[in-house]
mmCIF file of C-alpha atoms in Angstrom:
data_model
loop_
_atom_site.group_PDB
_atom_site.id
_atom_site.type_symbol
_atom_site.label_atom_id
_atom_site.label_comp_id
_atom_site.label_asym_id
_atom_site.label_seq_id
_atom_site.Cartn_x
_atom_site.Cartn_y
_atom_site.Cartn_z
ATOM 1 C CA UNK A 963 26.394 316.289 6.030
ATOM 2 C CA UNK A 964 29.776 316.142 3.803
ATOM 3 C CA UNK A 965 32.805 315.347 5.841
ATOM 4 C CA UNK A 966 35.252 317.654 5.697
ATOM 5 C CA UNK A 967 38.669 316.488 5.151
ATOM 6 C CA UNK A 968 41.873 317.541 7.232
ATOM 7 C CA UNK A 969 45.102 318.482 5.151
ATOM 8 C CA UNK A 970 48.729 319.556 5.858
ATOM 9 C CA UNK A 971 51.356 320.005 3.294
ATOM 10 C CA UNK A 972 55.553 319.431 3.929
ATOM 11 C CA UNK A 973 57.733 321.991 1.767
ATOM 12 C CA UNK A 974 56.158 325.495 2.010
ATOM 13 C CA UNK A 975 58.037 326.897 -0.570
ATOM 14 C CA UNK A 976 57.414 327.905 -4.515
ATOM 15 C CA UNK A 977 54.611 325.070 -5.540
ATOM 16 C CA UNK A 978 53.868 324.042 -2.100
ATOM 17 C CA UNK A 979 52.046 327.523 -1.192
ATOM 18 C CA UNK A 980 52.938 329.584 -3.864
ATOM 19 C CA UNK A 981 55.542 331.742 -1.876
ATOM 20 C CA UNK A 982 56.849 334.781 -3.871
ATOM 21 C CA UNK A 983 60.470 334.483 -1.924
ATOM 22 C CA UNK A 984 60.723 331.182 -3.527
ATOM 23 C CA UNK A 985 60.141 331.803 -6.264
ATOM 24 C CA UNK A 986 62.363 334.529 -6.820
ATOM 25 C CA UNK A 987 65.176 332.190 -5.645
ATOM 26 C CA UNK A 988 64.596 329.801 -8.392
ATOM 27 C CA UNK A 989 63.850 333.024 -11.134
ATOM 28 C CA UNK A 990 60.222 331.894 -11.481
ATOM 29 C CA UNK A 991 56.968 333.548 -10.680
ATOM 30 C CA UNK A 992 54.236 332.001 -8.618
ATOM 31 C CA UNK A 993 51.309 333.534 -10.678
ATOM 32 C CA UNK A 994 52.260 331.450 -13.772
ATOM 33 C CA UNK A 995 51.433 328.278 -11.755
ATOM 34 C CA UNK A 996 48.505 325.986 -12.838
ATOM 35 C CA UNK A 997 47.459 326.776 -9.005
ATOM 36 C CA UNK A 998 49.569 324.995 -5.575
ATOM 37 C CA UNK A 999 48.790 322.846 -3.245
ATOM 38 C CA UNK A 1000 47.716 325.555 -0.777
ATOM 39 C CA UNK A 1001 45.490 327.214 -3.130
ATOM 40 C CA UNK A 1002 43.854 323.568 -4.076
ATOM 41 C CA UNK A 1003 42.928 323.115 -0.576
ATOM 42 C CA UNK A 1004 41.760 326.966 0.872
ATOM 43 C CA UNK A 1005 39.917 326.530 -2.068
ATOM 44 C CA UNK A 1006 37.656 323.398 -1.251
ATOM 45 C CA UNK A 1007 35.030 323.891 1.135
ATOM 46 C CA UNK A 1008 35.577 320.070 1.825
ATOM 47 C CA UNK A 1009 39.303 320.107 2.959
ATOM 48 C CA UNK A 1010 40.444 321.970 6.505
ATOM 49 C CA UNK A 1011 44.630 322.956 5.966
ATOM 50 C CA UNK A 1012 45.520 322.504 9.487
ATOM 51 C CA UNK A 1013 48.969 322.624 9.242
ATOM 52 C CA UNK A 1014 52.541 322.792 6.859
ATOM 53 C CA UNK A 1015 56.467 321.939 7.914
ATOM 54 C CA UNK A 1016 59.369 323.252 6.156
ATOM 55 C CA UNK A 1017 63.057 323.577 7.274
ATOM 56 C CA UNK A 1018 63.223 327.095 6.726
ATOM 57 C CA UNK A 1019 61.876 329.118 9.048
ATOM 58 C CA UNK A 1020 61.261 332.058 6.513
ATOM 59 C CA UNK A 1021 58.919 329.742 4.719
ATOM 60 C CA UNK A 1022 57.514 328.520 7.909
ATOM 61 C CA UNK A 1023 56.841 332.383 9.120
ATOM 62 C CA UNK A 1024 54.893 333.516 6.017
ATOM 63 C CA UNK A 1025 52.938 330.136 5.735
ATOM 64 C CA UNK A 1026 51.962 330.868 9.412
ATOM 65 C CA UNK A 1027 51.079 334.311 9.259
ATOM 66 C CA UNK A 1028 49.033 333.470 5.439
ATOM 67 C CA UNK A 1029 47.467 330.559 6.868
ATOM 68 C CA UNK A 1030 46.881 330.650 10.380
ATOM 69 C CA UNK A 1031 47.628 326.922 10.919
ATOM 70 C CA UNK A 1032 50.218 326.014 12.993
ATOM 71 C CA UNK A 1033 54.228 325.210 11.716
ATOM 72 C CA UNK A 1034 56.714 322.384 12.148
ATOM 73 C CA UNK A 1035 60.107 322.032 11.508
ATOM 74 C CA UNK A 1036 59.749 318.500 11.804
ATOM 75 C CA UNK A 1037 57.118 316.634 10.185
ATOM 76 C CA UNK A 1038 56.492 313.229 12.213
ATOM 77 C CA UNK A 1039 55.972 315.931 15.214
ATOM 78 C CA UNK A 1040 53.152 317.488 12.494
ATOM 79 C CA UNK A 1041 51.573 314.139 11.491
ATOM 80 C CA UNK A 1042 51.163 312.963 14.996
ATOM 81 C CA UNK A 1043 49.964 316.494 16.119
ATOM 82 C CA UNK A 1044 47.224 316.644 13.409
ATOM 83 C CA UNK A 1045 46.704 313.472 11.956
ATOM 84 C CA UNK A 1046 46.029 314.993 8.572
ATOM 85 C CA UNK A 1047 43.913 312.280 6.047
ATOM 86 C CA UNK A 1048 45.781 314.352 3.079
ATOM 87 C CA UNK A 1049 49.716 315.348 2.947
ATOM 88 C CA UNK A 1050 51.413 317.533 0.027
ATOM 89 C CA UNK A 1051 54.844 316.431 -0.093
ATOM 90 C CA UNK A 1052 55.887 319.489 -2.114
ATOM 91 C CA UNK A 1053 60.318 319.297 -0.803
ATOM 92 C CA UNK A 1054 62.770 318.732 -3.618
ATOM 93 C CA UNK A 1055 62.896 315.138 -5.553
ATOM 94 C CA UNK A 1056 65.546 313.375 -3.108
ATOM 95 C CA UNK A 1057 63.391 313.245 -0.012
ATOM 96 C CA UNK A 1058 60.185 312.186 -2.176
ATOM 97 C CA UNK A 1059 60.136 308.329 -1.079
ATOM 98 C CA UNK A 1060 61.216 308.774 2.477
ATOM 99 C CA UNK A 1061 58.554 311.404 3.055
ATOM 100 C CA UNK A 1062 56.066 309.357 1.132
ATOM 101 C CA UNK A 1063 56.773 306.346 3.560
ATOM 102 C CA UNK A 1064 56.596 308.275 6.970
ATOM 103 C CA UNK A 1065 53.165 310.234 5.612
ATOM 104 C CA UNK A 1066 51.464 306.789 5.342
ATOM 105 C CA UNK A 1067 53.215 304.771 8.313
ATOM 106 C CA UNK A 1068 51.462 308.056 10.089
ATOM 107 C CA UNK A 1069 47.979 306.879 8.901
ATOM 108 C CA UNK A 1070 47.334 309.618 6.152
ATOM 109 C CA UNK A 1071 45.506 308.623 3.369
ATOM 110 C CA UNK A 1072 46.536 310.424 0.544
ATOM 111 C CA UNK A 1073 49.559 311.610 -0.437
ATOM 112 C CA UNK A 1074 49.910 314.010 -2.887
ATOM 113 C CA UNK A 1075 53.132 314.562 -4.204
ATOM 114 C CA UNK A 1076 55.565 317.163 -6.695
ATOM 115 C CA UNK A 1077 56.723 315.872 -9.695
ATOM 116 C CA UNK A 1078 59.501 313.873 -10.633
ATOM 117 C CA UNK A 1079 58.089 311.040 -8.783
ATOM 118 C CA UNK A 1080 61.636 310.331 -7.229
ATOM 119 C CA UNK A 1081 65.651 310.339 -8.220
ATOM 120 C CA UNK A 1082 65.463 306.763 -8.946
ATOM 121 C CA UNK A 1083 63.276 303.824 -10.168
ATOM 122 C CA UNK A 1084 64.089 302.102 -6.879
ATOM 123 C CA UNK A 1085 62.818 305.248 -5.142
ATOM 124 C CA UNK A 1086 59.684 305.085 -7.051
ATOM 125 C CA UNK A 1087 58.961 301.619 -6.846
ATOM 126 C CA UNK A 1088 59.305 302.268 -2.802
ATOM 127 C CA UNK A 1089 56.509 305.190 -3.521
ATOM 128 C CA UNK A 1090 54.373 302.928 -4.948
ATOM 129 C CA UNK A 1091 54.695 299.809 -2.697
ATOM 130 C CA UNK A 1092 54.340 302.312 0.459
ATOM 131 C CA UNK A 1093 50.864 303.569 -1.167
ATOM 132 C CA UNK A 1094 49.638 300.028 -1.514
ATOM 133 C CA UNK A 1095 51.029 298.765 2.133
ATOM 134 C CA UNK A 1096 48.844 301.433 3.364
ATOM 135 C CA UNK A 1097 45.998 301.059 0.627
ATOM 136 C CA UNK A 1098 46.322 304.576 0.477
ATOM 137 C CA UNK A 1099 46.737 306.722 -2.789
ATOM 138 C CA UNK A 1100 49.251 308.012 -4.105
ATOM 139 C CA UNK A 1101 48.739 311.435 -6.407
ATOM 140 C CA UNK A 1102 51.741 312.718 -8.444
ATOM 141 C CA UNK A 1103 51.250 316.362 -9.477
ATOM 142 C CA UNK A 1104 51.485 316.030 -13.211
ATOM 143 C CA UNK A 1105 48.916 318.586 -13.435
ATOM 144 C CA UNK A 1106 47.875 318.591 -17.063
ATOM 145 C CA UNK A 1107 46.260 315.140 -16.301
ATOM 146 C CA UNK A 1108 43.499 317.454 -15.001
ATOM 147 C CA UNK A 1109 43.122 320.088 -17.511
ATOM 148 C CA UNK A 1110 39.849 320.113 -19.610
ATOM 149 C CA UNK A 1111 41.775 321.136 -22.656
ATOM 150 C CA UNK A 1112 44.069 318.030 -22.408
ATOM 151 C CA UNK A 1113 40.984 316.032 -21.342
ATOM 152 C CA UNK A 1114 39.678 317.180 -24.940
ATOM 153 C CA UNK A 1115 42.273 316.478 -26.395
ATOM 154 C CA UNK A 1116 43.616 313.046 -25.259
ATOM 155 C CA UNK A 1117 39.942 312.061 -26.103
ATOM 156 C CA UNK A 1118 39.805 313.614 -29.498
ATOM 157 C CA UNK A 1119 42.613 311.897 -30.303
ATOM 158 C CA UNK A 1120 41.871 308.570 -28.873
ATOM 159 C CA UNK A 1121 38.668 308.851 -30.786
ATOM 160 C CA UNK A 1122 40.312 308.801 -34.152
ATOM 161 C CA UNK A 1123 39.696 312.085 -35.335
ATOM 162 C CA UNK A 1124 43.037 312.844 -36.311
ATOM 163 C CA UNK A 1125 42.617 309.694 -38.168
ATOM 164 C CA UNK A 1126 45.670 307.397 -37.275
ATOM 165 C CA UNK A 1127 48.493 309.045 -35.946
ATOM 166 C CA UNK A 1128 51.570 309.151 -37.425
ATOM 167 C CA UNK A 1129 54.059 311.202 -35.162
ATOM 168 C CA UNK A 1130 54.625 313.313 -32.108
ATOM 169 C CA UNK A 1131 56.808 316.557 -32.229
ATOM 170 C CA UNK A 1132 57.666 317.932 -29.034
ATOM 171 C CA UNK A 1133 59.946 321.197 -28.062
ATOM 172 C CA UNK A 1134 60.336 323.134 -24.812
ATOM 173 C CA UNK A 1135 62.709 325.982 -23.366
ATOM 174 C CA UNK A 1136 64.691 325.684 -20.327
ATOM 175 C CA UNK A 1137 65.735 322.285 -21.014
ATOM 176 C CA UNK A 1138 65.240 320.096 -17.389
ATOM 177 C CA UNK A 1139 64.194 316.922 -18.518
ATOM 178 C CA UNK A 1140 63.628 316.219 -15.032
ATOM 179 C CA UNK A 1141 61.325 318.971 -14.055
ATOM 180 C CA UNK A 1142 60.000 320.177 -17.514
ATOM 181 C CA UNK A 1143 59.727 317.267 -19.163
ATOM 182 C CA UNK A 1144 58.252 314.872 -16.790
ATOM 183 C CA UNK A 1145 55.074 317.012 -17.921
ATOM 184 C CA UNK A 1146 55.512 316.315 -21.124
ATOM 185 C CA UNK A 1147 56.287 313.104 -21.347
ATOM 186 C CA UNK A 1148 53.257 312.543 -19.286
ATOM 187 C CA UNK A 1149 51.098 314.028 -21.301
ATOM 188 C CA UNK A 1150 52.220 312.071 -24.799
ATOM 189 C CA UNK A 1151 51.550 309.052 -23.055
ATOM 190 C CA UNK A 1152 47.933 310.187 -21.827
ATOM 191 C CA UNK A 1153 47.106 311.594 -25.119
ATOM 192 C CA UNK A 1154 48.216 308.779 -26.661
ATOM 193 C CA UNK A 1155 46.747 306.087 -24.242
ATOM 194 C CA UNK A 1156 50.470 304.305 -25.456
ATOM 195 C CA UNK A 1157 53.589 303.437 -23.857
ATOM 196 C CA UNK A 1158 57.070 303.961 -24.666
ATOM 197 C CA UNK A 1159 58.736 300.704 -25.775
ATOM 198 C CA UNK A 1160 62.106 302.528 -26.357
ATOM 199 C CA UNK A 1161 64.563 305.493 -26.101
ATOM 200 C CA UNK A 1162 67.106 307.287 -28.058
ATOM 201 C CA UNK A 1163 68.301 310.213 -26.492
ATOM 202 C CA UNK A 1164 71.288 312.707 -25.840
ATOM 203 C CA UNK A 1165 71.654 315.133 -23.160
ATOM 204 C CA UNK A 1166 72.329 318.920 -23.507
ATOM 205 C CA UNK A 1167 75.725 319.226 -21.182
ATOM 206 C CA UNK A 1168 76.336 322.741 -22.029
ATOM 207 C CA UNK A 1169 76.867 324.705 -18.713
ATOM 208 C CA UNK A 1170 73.696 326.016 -17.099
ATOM 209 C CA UNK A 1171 73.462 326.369 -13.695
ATOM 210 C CA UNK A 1172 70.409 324.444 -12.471
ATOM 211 C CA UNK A 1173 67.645 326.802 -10.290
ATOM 212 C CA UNK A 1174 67.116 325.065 -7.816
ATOM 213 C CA UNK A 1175 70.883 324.400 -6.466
ATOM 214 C CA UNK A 1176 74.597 323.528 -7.408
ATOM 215 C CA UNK A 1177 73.906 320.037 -5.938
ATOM 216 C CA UNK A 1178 71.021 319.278 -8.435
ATOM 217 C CA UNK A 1179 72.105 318.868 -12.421
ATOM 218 C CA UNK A 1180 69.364 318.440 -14.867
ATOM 219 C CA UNK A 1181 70.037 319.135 -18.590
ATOM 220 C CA UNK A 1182 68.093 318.993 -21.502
ATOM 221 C CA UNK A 1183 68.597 317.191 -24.506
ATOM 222 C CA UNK A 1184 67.485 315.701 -27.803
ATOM 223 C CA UNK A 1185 65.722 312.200 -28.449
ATOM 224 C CA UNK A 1186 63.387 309.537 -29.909
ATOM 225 C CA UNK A 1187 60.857 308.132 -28.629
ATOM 226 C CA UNK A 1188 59.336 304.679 -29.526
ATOM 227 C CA UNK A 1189 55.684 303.968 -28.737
ATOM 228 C CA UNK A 1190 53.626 301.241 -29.185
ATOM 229 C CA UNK A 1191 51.935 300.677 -32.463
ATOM 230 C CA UNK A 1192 54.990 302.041 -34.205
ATOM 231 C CA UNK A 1193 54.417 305.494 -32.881
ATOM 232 C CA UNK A 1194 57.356 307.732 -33.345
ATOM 233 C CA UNK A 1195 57.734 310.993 -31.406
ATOM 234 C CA UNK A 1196 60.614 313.354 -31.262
ATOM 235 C CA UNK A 1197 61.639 315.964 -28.361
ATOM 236 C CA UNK A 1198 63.847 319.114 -28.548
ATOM 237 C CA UNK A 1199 64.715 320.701 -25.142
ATOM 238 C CA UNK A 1200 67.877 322.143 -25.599
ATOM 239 C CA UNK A 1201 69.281 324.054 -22.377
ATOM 240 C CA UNK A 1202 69.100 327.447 -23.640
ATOM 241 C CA UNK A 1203 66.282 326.986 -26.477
ATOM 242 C CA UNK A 1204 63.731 329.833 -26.881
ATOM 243 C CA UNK A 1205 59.775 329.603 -27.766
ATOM 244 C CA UNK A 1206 56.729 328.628 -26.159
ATOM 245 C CA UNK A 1207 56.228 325.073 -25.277
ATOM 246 C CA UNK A 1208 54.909 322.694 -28.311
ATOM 247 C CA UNK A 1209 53.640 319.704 -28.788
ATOM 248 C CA UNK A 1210 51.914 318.513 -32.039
ATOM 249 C CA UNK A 1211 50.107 315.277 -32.562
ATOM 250 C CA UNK A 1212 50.303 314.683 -36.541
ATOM 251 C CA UNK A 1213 47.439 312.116 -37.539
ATOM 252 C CA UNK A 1214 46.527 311.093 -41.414
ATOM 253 C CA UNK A 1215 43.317 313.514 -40.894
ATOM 254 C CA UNK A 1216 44.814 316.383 -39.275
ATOM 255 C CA UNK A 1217 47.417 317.480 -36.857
ATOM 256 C CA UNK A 1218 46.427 319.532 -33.423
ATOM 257 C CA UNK A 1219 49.101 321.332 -31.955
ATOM 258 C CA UNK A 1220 49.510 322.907 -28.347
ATOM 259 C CA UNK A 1221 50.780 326.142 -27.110
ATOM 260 C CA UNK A 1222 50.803 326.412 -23.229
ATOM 261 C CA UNK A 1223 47.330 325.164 -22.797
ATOM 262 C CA UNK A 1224 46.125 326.578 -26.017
ATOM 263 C CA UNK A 1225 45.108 323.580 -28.432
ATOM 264 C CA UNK A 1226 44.699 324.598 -32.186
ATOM 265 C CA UNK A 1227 43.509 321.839 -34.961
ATOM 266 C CA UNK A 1228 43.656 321.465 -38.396
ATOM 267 C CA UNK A 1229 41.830 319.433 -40.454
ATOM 268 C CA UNK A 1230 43.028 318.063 -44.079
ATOM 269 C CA UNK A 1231 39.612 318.584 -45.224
ATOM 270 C CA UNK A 1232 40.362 322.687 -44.370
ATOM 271 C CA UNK A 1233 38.239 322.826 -41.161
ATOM 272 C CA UNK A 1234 40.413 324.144 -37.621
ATOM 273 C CA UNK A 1235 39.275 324.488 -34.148
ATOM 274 C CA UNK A 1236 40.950 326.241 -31.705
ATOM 275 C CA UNK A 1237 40.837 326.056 -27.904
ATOM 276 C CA UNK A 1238 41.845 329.032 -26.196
ATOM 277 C CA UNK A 1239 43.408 328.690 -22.574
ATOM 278 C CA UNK A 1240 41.365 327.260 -19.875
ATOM 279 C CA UNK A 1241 43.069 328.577 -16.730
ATOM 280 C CA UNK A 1242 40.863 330.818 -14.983
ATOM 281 C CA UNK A 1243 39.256 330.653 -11.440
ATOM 282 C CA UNK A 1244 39.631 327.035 -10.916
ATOM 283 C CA UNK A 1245 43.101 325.231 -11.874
ATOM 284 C CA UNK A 1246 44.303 322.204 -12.254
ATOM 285 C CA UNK A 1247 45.162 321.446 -9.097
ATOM 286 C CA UNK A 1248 41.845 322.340 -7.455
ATOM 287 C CA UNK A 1249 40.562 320.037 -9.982
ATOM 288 C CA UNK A 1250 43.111 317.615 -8.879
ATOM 289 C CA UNK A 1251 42.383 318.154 -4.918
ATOM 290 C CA UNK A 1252 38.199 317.402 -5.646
ATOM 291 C CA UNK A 1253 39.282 314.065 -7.171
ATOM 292 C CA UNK A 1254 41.570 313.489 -3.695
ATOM 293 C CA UNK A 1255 38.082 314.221 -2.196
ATOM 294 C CA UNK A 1256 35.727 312.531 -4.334
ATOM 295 C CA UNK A 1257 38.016 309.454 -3.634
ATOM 296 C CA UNK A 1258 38.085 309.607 -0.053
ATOM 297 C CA UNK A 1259 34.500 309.606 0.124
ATOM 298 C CA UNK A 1260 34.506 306.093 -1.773
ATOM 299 C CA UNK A 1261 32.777 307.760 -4.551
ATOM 300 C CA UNK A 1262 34.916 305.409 -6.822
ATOM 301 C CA UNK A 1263 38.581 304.990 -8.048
ATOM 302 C CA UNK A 1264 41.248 307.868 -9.073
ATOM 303 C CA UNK A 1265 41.587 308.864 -12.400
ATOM 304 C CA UNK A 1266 44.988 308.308 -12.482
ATOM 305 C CA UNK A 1267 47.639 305.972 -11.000
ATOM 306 C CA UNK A 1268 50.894 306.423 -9.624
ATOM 307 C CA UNK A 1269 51.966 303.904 -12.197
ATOM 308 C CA UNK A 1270 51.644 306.346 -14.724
ATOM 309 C CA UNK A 1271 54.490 308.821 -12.939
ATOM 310 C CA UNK A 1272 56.552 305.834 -12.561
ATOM 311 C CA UNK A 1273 56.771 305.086 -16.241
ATOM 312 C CA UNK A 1274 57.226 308.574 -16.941
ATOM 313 C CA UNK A 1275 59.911 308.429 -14.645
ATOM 314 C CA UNK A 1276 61.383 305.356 -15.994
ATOM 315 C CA UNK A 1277 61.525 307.328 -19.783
ATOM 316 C CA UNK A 1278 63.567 309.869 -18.226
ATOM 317 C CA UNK A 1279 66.098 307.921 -16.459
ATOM 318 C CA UNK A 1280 66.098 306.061 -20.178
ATOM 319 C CA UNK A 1281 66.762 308.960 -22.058
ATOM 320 C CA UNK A 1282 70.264 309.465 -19.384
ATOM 321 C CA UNK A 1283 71.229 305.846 -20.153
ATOM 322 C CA UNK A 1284 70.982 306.000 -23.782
ATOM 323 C CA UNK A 1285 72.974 308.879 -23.511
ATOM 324 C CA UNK A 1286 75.776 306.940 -21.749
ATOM 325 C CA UNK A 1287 76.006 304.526 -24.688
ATOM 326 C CA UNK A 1288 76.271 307.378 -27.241
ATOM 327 C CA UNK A 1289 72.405 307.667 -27.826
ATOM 328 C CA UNK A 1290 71.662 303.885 -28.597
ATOM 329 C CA UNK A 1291 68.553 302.882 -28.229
ATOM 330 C CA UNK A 1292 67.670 301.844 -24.671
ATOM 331 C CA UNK A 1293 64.491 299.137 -24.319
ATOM 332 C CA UNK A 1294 62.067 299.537 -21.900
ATOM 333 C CA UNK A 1295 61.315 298.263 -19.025
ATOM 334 C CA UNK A 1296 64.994 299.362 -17.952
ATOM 335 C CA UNK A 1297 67.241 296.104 -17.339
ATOM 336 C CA UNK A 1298 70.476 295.619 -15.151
ATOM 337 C CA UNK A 1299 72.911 298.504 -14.241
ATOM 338 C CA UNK A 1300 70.235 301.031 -16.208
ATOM 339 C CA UNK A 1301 67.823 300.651 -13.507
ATOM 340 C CA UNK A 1302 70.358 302.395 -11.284
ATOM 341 C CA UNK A 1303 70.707 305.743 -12.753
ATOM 342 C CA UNK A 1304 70.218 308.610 -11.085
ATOM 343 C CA UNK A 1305 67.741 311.545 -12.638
ATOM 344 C CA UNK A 1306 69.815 314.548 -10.294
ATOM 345 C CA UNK A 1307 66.915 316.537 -10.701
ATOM 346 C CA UNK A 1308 65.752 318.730 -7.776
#
């Protein structure tokens, strides 16, 4: 018989459960979402949600009377209560690393975490050295890293049949190169299979209040990106920019482009394809939360690494330093005084 796998999640709020009051603090509606973590659990037969802790006692009283698992305020008073083998941590950037650390000095196994990974490389590299004290894993919710149209596509164009590529356009609205476009990023370097080898960027510092909070600031901005291979791409996320989010992959056979999670192709030889949007019954994140299972059962290693986050991490926090020196470009891995910035991104 299948064990079934006990989960609790800290940060009941807008992506931890979906909560509509959340979300309409932050001007965002949950039903957009590529699913939450409290829809990828209720929705695995294989995973119990025994529990969630949140500050707010709002949160914690609609959680409670959705759920009917008990609520903290506190979470070491949750972990030792429950002792939970999975643990969203789905709170604001800041407290990522310190609730990372307590999760798996608590004996879970699997902490799966919101995106950014953390404020600062040093906060990441904690993240990372907590999930292999523990030999635990450590899941980062870029959630396209899970979505069959991006699986398509990364391995469409790893296959060559965009012939060799020659750039990477990418635009989004709302600017939040923090919270936006740690997705993006992401997914360049998954498509790609490459790494970024260096940054030229410059931040959008028009005034726009940031959603989540006067004490969080995360602009947009404009850049270069250089990958290996001699891979150029280029980003536009200016703070108040209109338009559906884009990215195109331009190869010497063809281009493919992507809309939301609509993927459209063109040939040079005149044949397309087009992909229409996957999101239906299952999401992303229930995909994501049957990997978290699949792993716990020892039925081999995790498709992804927290590595990945953290050098998605470390492009952003590059793309703020080359800003400070008037868009130069900025090497990677960061070096000296650069490895201290701060992405104030809640």
């Amino acid at each position: 018989m299948s064990r079934t796998y006990r989960a609790a999640i800290i940060g009941l709020g807008f992506i931890g459960c979906g909560d509509p009051v959340s979300g309409e603090r932050i001007g965002q509606d949950p039903r957009n979402l590529d699913g939450t973590h409290f829809s990828g659990y209720t929705n695995c037969p294989r995973v119990q949600l025994v529990a969630g802790c949140d500050r707010d006692p709002g949160n914690r009283k609609r959680f409670e009377q959705r759920s009917g698992a008990p609520v903290y305020a506190d979470a070491v008073q949750m972990l030792q209560a429950h002792q939970p083998e999975i643990v969203s941590v789905a709170t604001y950037t800041p407290s990522h690393p310190e609730l990372t650390w307590l999760c798996f000095e608590h004996g879970v196994r699997v902490v799966y975490c919101e995106k950014p990974m953390a404020q600062t490389l040093a906060g990441a590299e904690a993240m990372r050295a907590a999930e292999q004290a523990a030999n635990g894993l450590l899941v980062i919710n870029h959630n396209r890293r899970f979505h069959p149209n991006f699986w398509r596509l990364r391995d469409l164009i790893r296959s060559g049949d965009l012939g060799n590529l020659t750039g990477v356009r990418a635009r989004w609205p709302t600017g939040r190169l923090g919270n936006v476009g740690t997705h993006i990023i992401d997914l360049i370097r998954m498509c790609t299979g490459r790494e970024v080898l260096a940054v030229s960027g410059t931040l959008d510092l028009s005034e726009k209040p940031d959603c989540r909070g006067a004490e969080f600031h995360d602009p947009g901005g404009w850049g270069m990106l250089r990958l290996e291979g001699a891979l150029m791409a280029t980003f536009h996320a200016a703070n108040f920019a209109l338009g559906p989010p884009v990215i195109r992959f331009e190869g010497t056979a063809g281009w493919a482009s992507t809309n939301g999670d609509v993927v459209d192709i063109h040939w040079l030889d005149g044949r397309t394809d087009h992909w229409p949007s996957a999101r239906g019954e299952t999401t992303s994140m229930d995909r994501a939360v049957a990997h978290i299972v699949r792993w716990l059962d020892g039925e081999g290693s995790f498709p992804v690494s927290s590595e990945d986050a953290l050098r998605t991490l470390e492009v952003l926090i590059a793309v703020h330093a080359s800003h400070a020196r008037n868009a130069a470009w900025t090497p990677l891995p960061l070096q000296g005084t650069d490895r201290e910035m701060v992405l104030n991104s809640g």
